[in-house]
CSV table of C-alpha atoms and ligand atoms in Angstrom, one decimal:
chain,number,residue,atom,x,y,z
A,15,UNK,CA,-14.6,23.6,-13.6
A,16,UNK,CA,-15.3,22.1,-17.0
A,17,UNK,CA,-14.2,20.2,-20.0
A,18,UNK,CA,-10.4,20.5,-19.3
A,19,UNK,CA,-11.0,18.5,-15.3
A,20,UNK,CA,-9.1,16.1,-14.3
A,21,UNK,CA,-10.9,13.5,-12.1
A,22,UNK,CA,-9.3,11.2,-9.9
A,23,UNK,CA,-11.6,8.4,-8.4
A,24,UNK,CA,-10.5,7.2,-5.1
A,25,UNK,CA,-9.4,9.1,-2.3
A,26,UNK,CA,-6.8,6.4,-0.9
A,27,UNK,CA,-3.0,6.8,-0.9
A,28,UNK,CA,-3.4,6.2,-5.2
A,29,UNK,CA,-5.3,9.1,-5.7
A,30,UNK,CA,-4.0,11.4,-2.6
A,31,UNK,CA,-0.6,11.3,-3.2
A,32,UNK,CA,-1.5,11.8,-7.1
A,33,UNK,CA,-3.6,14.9,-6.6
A,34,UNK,CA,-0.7,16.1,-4.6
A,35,UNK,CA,2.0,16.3,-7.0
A,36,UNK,CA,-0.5,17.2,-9.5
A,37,UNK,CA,-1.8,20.2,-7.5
A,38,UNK,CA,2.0,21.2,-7.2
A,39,UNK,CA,2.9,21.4,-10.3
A,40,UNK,CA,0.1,24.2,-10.6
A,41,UNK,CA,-2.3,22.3,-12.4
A,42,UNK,CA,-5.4,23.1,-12.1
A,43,UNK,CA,-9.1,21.8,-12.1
A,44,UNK,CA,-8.6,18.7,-9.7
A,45,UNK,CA,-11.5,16.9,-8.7
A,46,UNK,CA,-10.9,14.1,-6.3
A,47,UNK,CA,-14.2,11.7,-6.5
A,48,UNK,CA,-14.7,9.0,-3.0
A,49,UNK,CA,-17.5,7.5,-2.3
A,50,UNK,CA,-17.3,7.1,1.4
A,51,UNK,CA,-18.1,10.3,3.2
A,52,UNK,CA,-14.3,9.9,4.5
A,53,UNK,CA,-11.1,9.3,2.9
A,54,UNK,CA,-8.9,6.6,3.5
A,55,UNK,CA,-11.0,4.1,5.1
A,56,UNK,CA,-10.3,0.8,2.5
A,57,UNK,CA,-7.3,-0.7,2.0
A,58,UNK,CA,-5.4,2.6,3.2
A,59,UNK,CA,-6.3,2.6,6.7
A,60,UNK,CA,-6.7,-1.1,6.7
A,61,UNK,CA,-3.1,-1.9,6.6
A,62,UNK,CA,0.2,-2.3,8.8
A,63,UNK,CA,1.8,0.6,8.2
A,64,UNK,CA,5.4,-0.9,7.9
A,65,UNK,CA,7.7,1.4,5.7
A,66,UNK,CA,9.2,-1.6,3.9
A,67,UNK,CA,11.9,-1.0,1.1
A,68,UNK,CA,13.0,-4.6,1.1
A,69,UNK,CA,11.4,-5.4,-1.9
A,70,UNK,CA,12.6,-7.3,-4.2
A,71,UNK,CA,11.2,-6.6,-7.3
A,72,UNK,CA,14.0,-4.0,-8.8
A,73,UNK,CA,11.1,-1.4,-9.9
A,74,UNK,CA,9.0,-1.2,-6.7
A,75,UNK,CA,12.3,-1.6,-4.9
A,76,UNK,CA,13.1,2.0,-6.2
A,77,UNK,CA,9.9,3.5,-5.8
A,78,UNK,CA,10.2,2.4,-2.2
A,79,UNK,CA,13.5,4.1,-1.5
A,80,UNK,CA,12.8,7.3,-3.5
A,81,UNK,CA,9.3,7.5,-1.3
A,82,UNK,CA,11.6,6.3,2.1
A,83,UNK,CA,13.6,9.3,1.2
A,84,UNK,CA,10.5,11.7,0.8
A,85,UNK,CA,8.9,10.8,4.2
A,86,UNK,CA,12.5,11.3,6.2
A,87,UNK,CA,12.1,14.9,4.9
A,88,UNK,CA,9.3,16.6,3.3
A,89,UNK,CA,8.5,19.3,2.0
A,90,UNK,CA,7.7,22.2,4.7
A,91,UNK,CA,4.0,22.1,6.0
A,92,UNK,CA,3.5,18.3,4.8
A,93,UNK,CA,2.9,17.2,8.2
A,94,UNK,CA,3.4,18.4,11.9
A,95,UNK,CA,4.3,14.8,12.5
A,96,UNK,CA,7.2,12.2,12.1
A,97,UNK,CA,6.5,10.2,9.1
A,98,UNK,CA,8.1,7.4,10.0
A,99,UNK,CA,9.2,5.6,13.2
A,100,UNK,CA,12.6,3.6,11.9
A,101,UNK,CA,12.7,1.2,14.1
A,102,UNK,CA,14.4,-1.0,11.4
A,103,UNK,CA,13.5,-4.5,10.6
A,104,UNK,CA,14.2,-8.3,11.1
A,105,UNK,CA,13.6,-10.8,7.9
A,106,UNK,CA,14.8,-13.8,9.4
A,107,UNK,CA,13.8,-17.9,8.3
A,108,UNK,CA,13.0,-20.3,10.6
A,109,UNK,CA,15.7,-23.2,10.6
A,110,UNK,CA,15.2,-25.2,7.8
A,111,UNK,CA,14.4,-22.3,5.6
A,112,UNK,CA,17.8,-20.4,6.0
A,113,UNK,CA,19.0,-21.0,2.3
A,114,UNK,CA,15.7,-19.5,0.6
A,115,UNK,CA,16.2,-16.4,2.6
A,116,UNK,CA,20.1,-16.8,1.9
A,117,UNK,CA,19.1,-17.3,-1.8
A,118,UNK,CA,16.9,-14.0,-1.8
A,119,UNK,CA,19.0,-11.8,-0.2
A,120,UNK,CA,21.3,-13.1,-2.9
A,121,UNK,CA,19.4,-12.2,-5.4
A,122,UNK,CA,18.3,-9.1,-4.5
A,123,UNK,CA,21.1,-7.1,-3.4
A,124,UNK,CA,19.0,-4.0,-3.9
A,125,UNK,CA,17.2,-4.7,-0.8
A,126,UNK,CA,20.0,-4.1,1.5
A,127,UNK,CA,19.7,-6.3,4.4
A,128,UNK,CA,22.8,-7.2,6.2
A,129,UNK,CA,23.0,-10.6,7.6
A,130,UNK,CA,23.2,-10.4,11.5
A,131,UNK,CA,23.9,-13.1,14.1
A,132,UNK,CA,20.4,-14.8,15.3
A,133,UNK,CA,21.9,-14.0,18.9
A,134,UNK,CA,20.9,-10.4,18.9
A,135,UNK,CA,17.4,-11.1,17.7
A,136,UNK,CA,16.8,-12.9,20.7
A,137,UNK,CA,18.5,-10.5,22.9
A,138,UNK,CA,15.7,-7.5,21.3
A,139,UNK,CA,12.8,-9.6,21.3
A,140,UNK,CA,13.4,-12.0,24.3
A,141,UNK,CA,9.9,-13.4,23.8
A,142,UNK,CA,10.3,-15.1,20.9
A,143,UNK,CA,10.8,-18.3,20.5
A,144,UNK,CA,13.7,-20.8,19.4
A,145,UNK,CA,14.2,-21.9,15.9
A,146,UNK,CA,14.9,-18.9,14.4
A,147,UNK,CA,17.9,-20.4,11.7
A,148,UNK,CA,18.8,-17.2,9.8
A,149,UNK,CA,18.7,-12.9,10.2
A,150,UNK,CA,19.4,-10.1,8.5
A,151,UNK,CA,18.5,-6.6,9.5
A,152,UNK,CA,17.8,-3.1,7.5
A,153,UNK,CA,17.6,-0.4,10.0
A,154,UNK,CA,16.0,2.5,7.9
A,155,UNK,CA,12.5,0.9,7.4
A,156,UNK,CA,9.9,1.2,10.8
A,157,UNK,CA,6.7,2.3,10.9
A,158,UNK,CA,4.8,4.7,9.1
A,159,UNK,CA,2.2,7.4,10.6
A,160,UNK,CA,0.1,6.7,7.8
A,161,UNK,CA,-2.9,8.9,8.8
A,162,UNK,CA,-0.2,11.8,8.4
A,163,UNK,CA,0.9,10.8,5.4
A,164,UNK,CA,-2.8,10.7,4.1
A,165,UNK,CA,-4.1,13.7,5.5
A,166,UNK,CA,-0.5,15.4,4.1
A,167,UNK,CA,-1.4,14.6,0.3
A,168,UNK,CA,-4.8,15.5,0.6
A,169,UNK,CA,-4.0,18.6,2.5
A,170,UNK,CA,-1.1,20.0,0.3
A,171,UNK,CA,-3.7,18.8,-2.9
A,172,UNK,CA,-6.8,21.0,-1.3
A,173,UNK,CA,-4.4,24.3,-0.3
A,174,UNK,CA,-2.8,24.0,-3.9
A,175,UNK,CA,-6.7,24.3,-5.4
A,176,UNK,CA,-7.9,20.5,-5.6
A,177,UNK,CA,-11.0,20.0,-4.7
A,178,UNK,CA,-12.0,16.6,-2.9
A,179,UNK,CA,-15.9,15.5,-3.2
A,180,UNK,CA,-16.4,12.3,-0.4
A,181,UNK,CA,-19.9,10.7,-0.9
A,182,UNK,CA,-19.9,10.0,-4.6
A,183,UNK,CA,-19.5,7.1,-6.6
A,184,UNK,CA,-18.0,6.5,-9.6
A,185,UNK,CA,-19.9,4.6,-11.9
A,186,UNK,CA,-18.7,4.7,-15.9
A,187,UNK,CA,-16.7,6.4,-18.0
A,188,UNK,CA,-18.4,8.6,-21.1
A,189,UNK,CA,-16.2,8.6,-24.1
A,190,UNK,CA,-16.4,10.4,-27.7
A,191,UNK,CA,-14.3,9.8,-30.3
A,192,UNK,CA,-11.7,7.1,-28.8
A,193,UNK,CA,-11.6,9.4,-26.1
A,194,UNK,CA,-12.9,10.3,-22.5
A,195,UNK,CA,-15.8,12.9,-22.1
A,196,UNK,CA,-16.4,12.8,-18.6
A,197,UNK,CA,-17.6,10.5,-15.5
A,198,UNK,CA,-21.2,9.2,-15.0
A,199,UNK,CA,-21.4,9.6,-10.4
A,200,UNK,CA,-23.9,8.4,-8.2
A,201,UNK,CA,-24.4,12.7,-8.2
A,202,UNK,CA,-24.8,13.3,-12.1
A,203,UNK,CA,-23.0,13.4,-14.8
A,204,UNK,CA,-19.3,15.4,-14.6
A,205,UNK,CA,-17.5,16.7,-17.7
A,206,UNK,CA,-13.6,15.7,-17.4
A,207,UNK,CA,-10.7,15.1,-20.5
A,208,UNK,CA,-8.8,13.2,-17.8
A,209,UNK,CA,-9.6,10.2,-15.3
A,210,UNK,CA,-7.1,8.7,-13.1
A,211,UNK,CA,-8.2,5.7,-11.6
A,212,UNK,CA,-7.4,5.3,-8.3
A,213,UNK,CA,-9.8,3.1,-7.1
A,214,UNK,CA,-8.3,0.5,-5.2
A,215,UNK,CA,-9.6,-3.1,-4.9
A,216,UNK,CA,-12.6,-1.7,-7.0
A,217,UNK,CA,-10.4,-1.1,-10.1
A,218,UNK,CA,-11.1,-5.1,-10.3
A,219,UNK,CA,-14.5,-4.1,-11.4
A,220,UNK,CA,-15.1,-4.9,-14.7
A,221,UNK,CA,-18.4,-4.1,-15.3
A,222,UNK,CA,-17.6,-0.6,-14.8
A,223,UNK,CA,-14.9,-0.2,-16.9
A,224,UNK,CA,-16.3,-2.2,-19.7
A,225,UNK,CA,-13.4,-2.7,-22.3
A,226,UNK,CA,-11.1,-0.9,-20.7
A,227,UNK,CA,-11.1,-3.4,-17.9
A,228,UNK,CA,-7.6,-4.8,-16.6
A,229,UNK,CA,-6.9,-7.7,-14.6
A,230,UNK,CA,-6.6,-6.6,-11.5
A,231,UNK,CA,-7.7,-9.5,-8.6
A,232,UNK,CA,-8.0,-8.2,-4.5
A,233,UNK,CA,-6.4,-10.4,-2.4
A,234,UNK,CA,-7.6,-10.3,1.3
A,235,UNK,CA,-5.4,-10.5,4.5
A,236,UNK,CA,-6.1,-10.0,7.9
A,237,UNK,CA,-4.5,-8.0,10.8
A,238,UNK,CA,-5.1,-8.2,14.8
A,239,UNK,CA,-3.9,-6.5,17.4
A,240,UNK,CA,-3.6,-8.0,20.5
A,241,UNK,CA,-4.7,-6.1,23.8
A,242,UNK,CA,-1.5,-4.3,26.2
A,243,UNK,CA,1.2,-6.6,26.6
A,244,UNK,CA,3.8,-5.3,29.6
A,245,UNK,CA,6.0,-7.9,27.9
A,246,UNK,CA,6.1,-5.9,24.3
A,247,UNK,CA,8.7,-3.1,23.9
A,248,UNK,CA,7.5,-0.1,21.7
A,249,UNK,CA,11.1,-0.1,19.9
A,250,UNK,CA,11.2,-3.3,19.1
A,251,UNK,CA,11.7,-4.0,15.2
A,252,UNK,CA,9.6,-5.1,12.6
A,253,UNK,CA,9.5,-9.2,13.3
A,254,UNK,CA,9.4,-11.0,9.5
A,255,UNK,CA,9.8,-14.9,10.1
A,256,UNK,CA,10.5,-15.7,6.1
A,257,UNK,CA,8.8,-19.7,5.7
A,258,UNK,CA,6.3,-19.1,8.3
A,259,UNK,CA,4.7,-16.4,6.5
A,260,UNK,CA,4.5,-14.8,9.9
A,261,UNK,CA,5.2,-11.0,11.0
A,262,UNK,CA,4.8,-9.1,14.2
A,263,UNK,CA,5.6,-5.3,15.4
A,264,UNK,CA,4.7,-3.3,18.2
A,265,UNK,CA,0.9,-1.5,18.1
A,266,UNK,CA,-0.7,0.3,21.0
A,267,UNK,CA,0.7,-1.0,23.7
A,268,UNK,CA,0.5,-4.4,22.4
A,269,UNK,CA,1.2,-6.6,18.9
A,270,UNK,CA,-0.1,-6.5,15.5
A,271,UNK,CA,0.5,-9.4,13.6
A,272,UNK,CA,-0.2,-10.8,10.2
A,273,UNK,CA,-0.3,-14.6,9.3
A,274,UNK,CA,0.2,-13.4,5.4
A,275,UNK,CA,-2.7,-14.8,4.5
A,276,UNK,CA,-4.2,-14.1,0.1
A,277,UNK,CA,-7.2,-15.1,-1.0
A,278,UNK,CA,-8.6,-13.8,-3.6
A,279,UNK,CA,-12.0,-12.5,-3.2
A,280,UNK,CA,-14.2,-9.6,-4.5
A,281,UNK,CA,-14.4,-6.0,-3.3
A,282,UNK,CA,-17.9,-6.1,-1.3
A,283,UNK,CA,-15.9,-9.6,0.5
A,284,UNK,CA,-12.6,-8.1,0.8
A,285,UNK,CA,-13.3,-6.7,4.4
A,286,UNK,CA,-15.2,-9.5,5.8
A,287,UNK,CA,-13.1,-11.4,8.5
A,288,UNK,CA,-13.1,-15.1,8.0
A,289,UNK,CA,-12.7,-16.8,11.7
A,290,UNK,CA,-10.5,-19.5,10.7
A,291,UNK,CA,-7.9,-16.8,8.8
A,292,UNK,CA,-7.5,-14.9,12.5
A,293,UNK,CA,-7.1,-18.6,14.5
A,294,UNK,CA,-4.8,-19.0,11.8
A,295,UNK,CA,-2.8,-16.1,13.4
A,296,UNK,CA,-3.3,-17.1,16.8
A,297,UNK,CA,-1.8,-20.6,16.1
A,298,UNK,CA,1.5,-18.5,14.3
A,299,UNK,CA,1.3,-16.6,17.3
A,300,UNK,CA,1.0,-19.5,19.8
A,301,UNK,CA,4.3,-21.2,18.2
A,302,UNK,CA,6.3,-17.9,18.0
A,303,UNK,CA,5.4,-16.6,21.0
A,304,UNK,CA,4.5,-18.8,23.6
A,305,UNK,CA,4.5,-16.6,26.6
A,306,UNK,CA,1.5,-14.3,25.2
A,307,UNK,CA,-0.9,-17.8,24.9
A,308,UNK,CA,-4.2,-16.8,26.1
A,309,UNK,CA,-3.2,-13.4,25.0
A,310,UNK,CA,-6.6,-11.3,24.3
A,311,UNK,CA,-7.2,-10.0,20.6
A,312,UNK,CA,-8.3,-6.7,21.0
A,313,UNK,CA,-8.8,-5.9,17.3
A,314,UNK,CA,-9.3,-8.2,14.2
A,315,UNK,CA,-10.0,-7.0,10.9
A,316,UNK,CA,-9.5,-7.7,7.1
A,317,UNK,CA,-8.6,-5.6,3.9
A,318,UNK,CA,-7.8,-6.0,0.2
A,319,UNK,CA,-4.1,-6.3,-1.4
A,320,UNK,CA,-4.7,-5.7,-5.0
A,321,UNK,CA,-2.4,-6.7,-7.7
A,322,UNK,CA,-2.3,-7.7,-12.0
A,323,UNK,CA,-0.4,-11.0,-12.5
A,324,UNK,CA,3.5,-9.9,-12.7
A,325,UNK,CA,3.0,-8.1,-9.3
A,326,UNK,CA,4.1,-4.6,-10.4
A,327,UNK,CA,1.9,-1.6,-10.4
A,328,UNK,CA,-0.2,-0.1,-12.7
A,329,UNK,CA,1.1,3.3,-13.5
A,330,UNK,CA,0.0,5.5,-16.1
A,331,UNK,CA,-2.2,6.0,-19.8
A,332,UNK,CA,-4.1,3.6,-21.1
A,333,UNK,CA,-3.0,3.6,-25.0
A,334,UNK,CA,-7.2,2.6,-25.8
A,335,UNK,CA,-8.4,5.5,-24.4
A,336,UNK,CA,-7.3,9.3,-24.7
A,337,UNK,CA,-7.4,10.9,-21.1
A,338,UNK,CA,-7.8,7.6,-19.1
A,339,UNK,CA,-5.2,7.1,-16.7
A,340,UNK,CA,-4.3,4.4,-14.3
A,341,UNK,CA,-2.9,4.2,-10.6
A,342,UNK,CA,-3.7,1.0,-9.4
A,343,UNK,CA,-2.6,-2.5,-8.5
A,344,UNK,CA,-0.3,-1.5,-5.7
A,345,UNK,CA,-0.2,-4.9,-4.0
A,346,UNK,CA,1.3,-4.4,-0.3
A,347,UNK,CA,3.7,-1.4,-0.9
A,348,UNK,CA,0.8,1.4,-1.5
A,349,UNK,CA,1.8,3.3,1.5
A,350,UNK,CA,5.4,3.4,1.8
A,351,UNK,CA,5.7,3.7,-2.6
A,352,UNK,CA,3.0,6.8,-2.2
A,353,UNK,CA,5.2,9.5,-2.8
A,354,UNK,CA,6.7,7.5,-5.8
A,355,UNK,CA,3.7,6.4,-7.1
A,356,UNK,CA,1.8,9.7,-6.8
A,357,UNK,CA,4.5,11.2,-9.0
A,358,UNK,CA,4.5,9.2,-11.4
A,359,UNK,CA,1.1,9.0,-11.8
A,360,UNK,CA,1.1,13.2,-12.1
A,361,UNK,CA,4.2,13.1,-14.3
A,362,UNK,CA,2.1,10.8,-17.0
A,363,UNK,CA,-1.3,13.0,-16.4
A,364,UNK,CA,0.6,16.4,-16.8
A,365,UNK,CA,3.3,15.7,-19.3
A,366,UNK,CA,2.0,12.4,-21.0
A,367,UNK,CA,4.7,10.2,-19.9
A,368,UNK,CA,7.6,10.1,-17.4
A,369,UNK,CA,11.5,9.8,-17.6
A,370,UNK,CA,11.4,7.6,-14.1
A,371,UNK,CA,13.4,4.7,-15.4
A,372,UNK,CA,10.4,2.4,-13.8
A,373,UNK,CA,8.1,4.1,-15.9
A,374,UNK,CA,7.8,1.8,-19.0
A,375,UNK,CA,8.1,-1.5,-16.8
A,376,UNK,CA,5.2,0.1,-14.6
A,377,UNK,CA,2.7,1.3,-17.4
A,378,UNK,CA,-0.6,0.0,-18.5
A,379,UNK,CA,0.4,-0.8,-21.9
A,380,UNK,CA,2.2,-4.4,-20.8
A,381,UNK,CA,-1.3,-5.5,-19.6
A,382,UNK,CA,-3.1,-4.4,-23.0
A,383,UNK,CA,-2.6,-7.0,-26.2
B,23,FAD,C1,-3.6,-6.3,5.6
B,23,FAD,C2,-2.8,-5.3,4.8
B,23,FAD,C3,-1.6,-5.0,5.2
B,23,FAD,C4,-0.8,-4.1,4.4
B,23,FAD,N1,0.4,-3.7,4.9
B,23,FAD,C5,1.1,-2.7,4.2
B,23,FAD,C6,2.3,-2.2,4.7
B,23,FAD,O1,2.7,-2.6,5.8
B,23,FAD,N2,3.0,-1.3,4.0
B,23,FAD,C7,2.5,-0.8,2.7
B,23,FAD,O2,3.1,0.0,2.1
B,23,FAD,N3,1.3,-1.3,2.2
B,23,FAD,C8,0.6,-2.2,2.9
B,23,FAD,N4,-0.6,-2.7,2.4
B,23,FAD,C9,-1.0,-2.2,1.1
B,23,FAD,C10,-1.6,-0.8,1.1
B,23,FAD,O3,-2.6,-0.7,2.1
B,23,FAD,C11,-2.3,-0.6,-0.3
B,23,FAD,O4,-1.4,-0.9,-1.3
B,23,FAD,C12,-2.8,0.8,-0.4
B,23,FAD,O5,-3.5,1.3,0.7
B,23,FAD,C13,-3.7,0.9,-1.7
B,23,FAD,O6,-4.1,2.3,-1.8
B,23,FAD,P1,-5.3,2.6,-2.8
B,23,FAD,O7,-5.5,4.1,-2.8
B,23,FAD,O8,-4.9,2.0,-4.1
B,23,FAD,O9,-6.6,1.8,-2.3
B,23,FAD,P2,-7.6,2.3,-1.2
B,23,FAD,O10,-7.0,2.8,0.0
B,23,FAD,O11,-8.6,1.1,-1.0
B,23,FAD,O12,-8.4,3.5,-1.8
B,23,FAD,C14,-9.3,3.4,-2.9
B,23,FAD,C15,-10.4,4.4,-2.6
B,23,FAD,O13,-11.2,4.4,-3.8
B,23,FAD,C16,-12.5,4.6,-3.3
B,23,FAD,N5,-13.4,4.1,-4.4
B,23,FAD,C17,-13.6,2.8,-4.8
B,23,FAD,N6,-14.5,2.7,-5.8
B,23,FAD,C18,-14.9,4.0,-6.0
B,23,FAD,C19,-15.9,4.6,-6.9
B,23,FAD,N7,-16.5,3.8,-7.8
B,23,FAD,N8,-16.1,5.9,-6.8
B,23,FAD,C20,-15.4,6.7,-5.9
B,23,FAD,N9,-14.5,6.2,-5.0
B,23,FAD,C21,-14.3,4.9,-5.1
B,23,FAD,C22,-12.6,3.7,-2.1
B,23,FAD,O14,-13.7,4.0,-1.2
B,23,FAD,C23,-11.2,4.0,-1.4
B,23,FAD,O15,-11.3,5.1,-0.5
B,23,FAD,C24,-1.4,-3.5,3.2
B,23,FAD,C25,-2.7,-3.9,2.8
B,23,FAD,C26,-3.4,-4.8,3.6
B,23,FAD,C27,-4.8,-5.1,3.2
């Protein structure tokens, strides 16, 4: 271990699935940095788990079908587990709202949903309630196992020679020369010619980064779960009511739901619930679903969505700094764009740049004047 390190700070889906590919390309000297004495616990175990290649942007959109394709077969000894449960998904629009979703799906061909009569929504979901205008339907995105996929990186990173440190922070960059020396932790100084920053929410930090800072804002949204529902099939799809900012899908036994709620809010607030966010749910809920009113929550909590201005990621070198690297920004698609992302990421650490045709679009230097 020495000069010639790479460091990655964060030990979320960003830097796991960037160690990862790293580690298999045989490079060497990988130091994962988390300061939590677990991985995985912020915004990557915080989230729905909903494998969602519907995007419409046209460079996340790729990402997320090049990373669908990776968790419906990957590599031997990734995981012992499915990765992903496709129980497909509905994006319908309330009535009223039909030509915005008819609009977008216009648009965005890339996204693949097929239009579908509103008739066999109701016929899968018979709870839900009328005034449902418009569907469409993609039946290869479901749910992910997203613990698997987490501890498949990390585990394929460690057996190919990365090492992963939990319990320290990251707290500056040392640089020499227009270019980066090392890492100052809460456990000492560490030499390094490469940092990846894969820190989440807490890439927002300026005063860390100093002038290298980007513009990176957490949003926070809330989940609950409600308790065991005899009503609620396991099967059933992905629920997206387009216009109500509403989606449901199965979870334990009962439903997890998400009133899409974004405010923006620093990292130490990002995972403090705000009451009137989860009534906010409740009320979605209470109009969609009638039949579950007085329905108990048995889980509420909140996490960070973080994202730059155009929405994209932020995916590789940063042209002020020799040896600092970014992969951050990744908004609601971190999970099911890991495998894409991670790659990258690795492709621009190892080889100082990447033919992926998303590259450019998805690289620091568009954020920089
Ligand atoms: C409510 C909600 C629903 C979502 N639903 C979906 C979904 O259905 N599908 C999907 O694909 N995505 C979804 N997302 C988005 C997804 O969860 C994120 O894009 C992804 O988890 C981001 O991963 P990350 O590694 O960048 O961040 P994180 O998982 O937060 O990881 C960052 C890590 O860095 C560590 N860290 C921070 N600062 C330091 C430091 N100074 N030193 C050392 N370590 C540090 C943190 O402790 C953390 O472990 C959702 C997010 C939320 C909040």
């Amino acid at each position: 271990m020495g000069k010639e390190r790479i460091i990655i700070v964060g030990a979320g889906m960003a830097g796991a699935a960037a160690a990862y590919f790293l580690a298999r390309r045989g490079v060497k000297d990988i130091l994962i940095l988390e300061k939590e004495l677990i991985a995985g616990i912020h915004s990557s175990g915080l989230n729905a788990a909903i494998l969602r290649t519907m995007i419409a942007e046209p460079e996340l959109n790729r990402l997320a079908r090049e990373s669908a394709a990776f968790y419906l077969a990957p590599p031997e000894g990734f995981s012992t587990e499915p990765l992903v449960d496709k129980t497909g998904i509905y994006l319908t629009a309330s009535v009223g709202n039909e030509p915005t979703l008819q609009g977008w799906c216009a648009d965005n061909p890339e996204t693949g949903m097929e239009p579908i009569d509103v008739a066999a929504v109701y016929a899968r979901i018979p709870a839900l309630a009328r005034g449902i205008g418009m569907a469409t339907w993609k039946g290869d995105d479901g749910v992910m196992d997203v613990h698997a996929i987490l501890q498949g990186f990390l585990g394929g990173a460690r057996r190919a020679g990365a090492e992963l440190r939990t319990g320290v922070e990251f707290l500056g960059l040392r640089t020499d020369g227009g270019r980066v020396t090392g890492v100052e932790t809460s456990a000492g100084f560490m030499d390094a010619s490469k940092v990846l920053v894969a820190n989440g929410a807490w890439a927002s930090c300026a005063e860390v980064f100093g002038a290298y800072a980007l513009s990176f804002t957490p949003h926070r949204r809330h989940l609950l779960v409600t308790e065991v529902l005899p009503q609620v099939d396991a099967r059933w799809p992905v629920m997206w009511i387009a216009g109500e900012e509403f989606y449901f899908r199965p979870e334990s036994g009962g439903l997890l739901m998400c009133g899409c709620d974004a405010v923006a809010v620093a990292p130490d607030q990002g995972e403090v619930t705000d009451t009137a966010q989860i009534e906010g749910i409740a009320s979605k809920a209470a109009r969609w679903l009638p039949s579950l009113e007085n329905v108990r929550v048995a889980k509420a909590w909140a996490g960070m969505r973080t994202f730059v201005p155009d929405d994209l990621f932020v995916i590789g070198a940063d042209p002020r700094l020799e040896g600092l690297y970014w992969n951050a920004g990744l908004g609601g698609h971190g999970v099911t764009c890991a495998p894409a992302h991670g790659r990258l990421a690795a492709d621009w650490i190892a080889d100082g740049g990447s033919p992926h045709p998303a590259a450019t679009s998805l690289a620091p230097a568009r954020l920089i004047r």
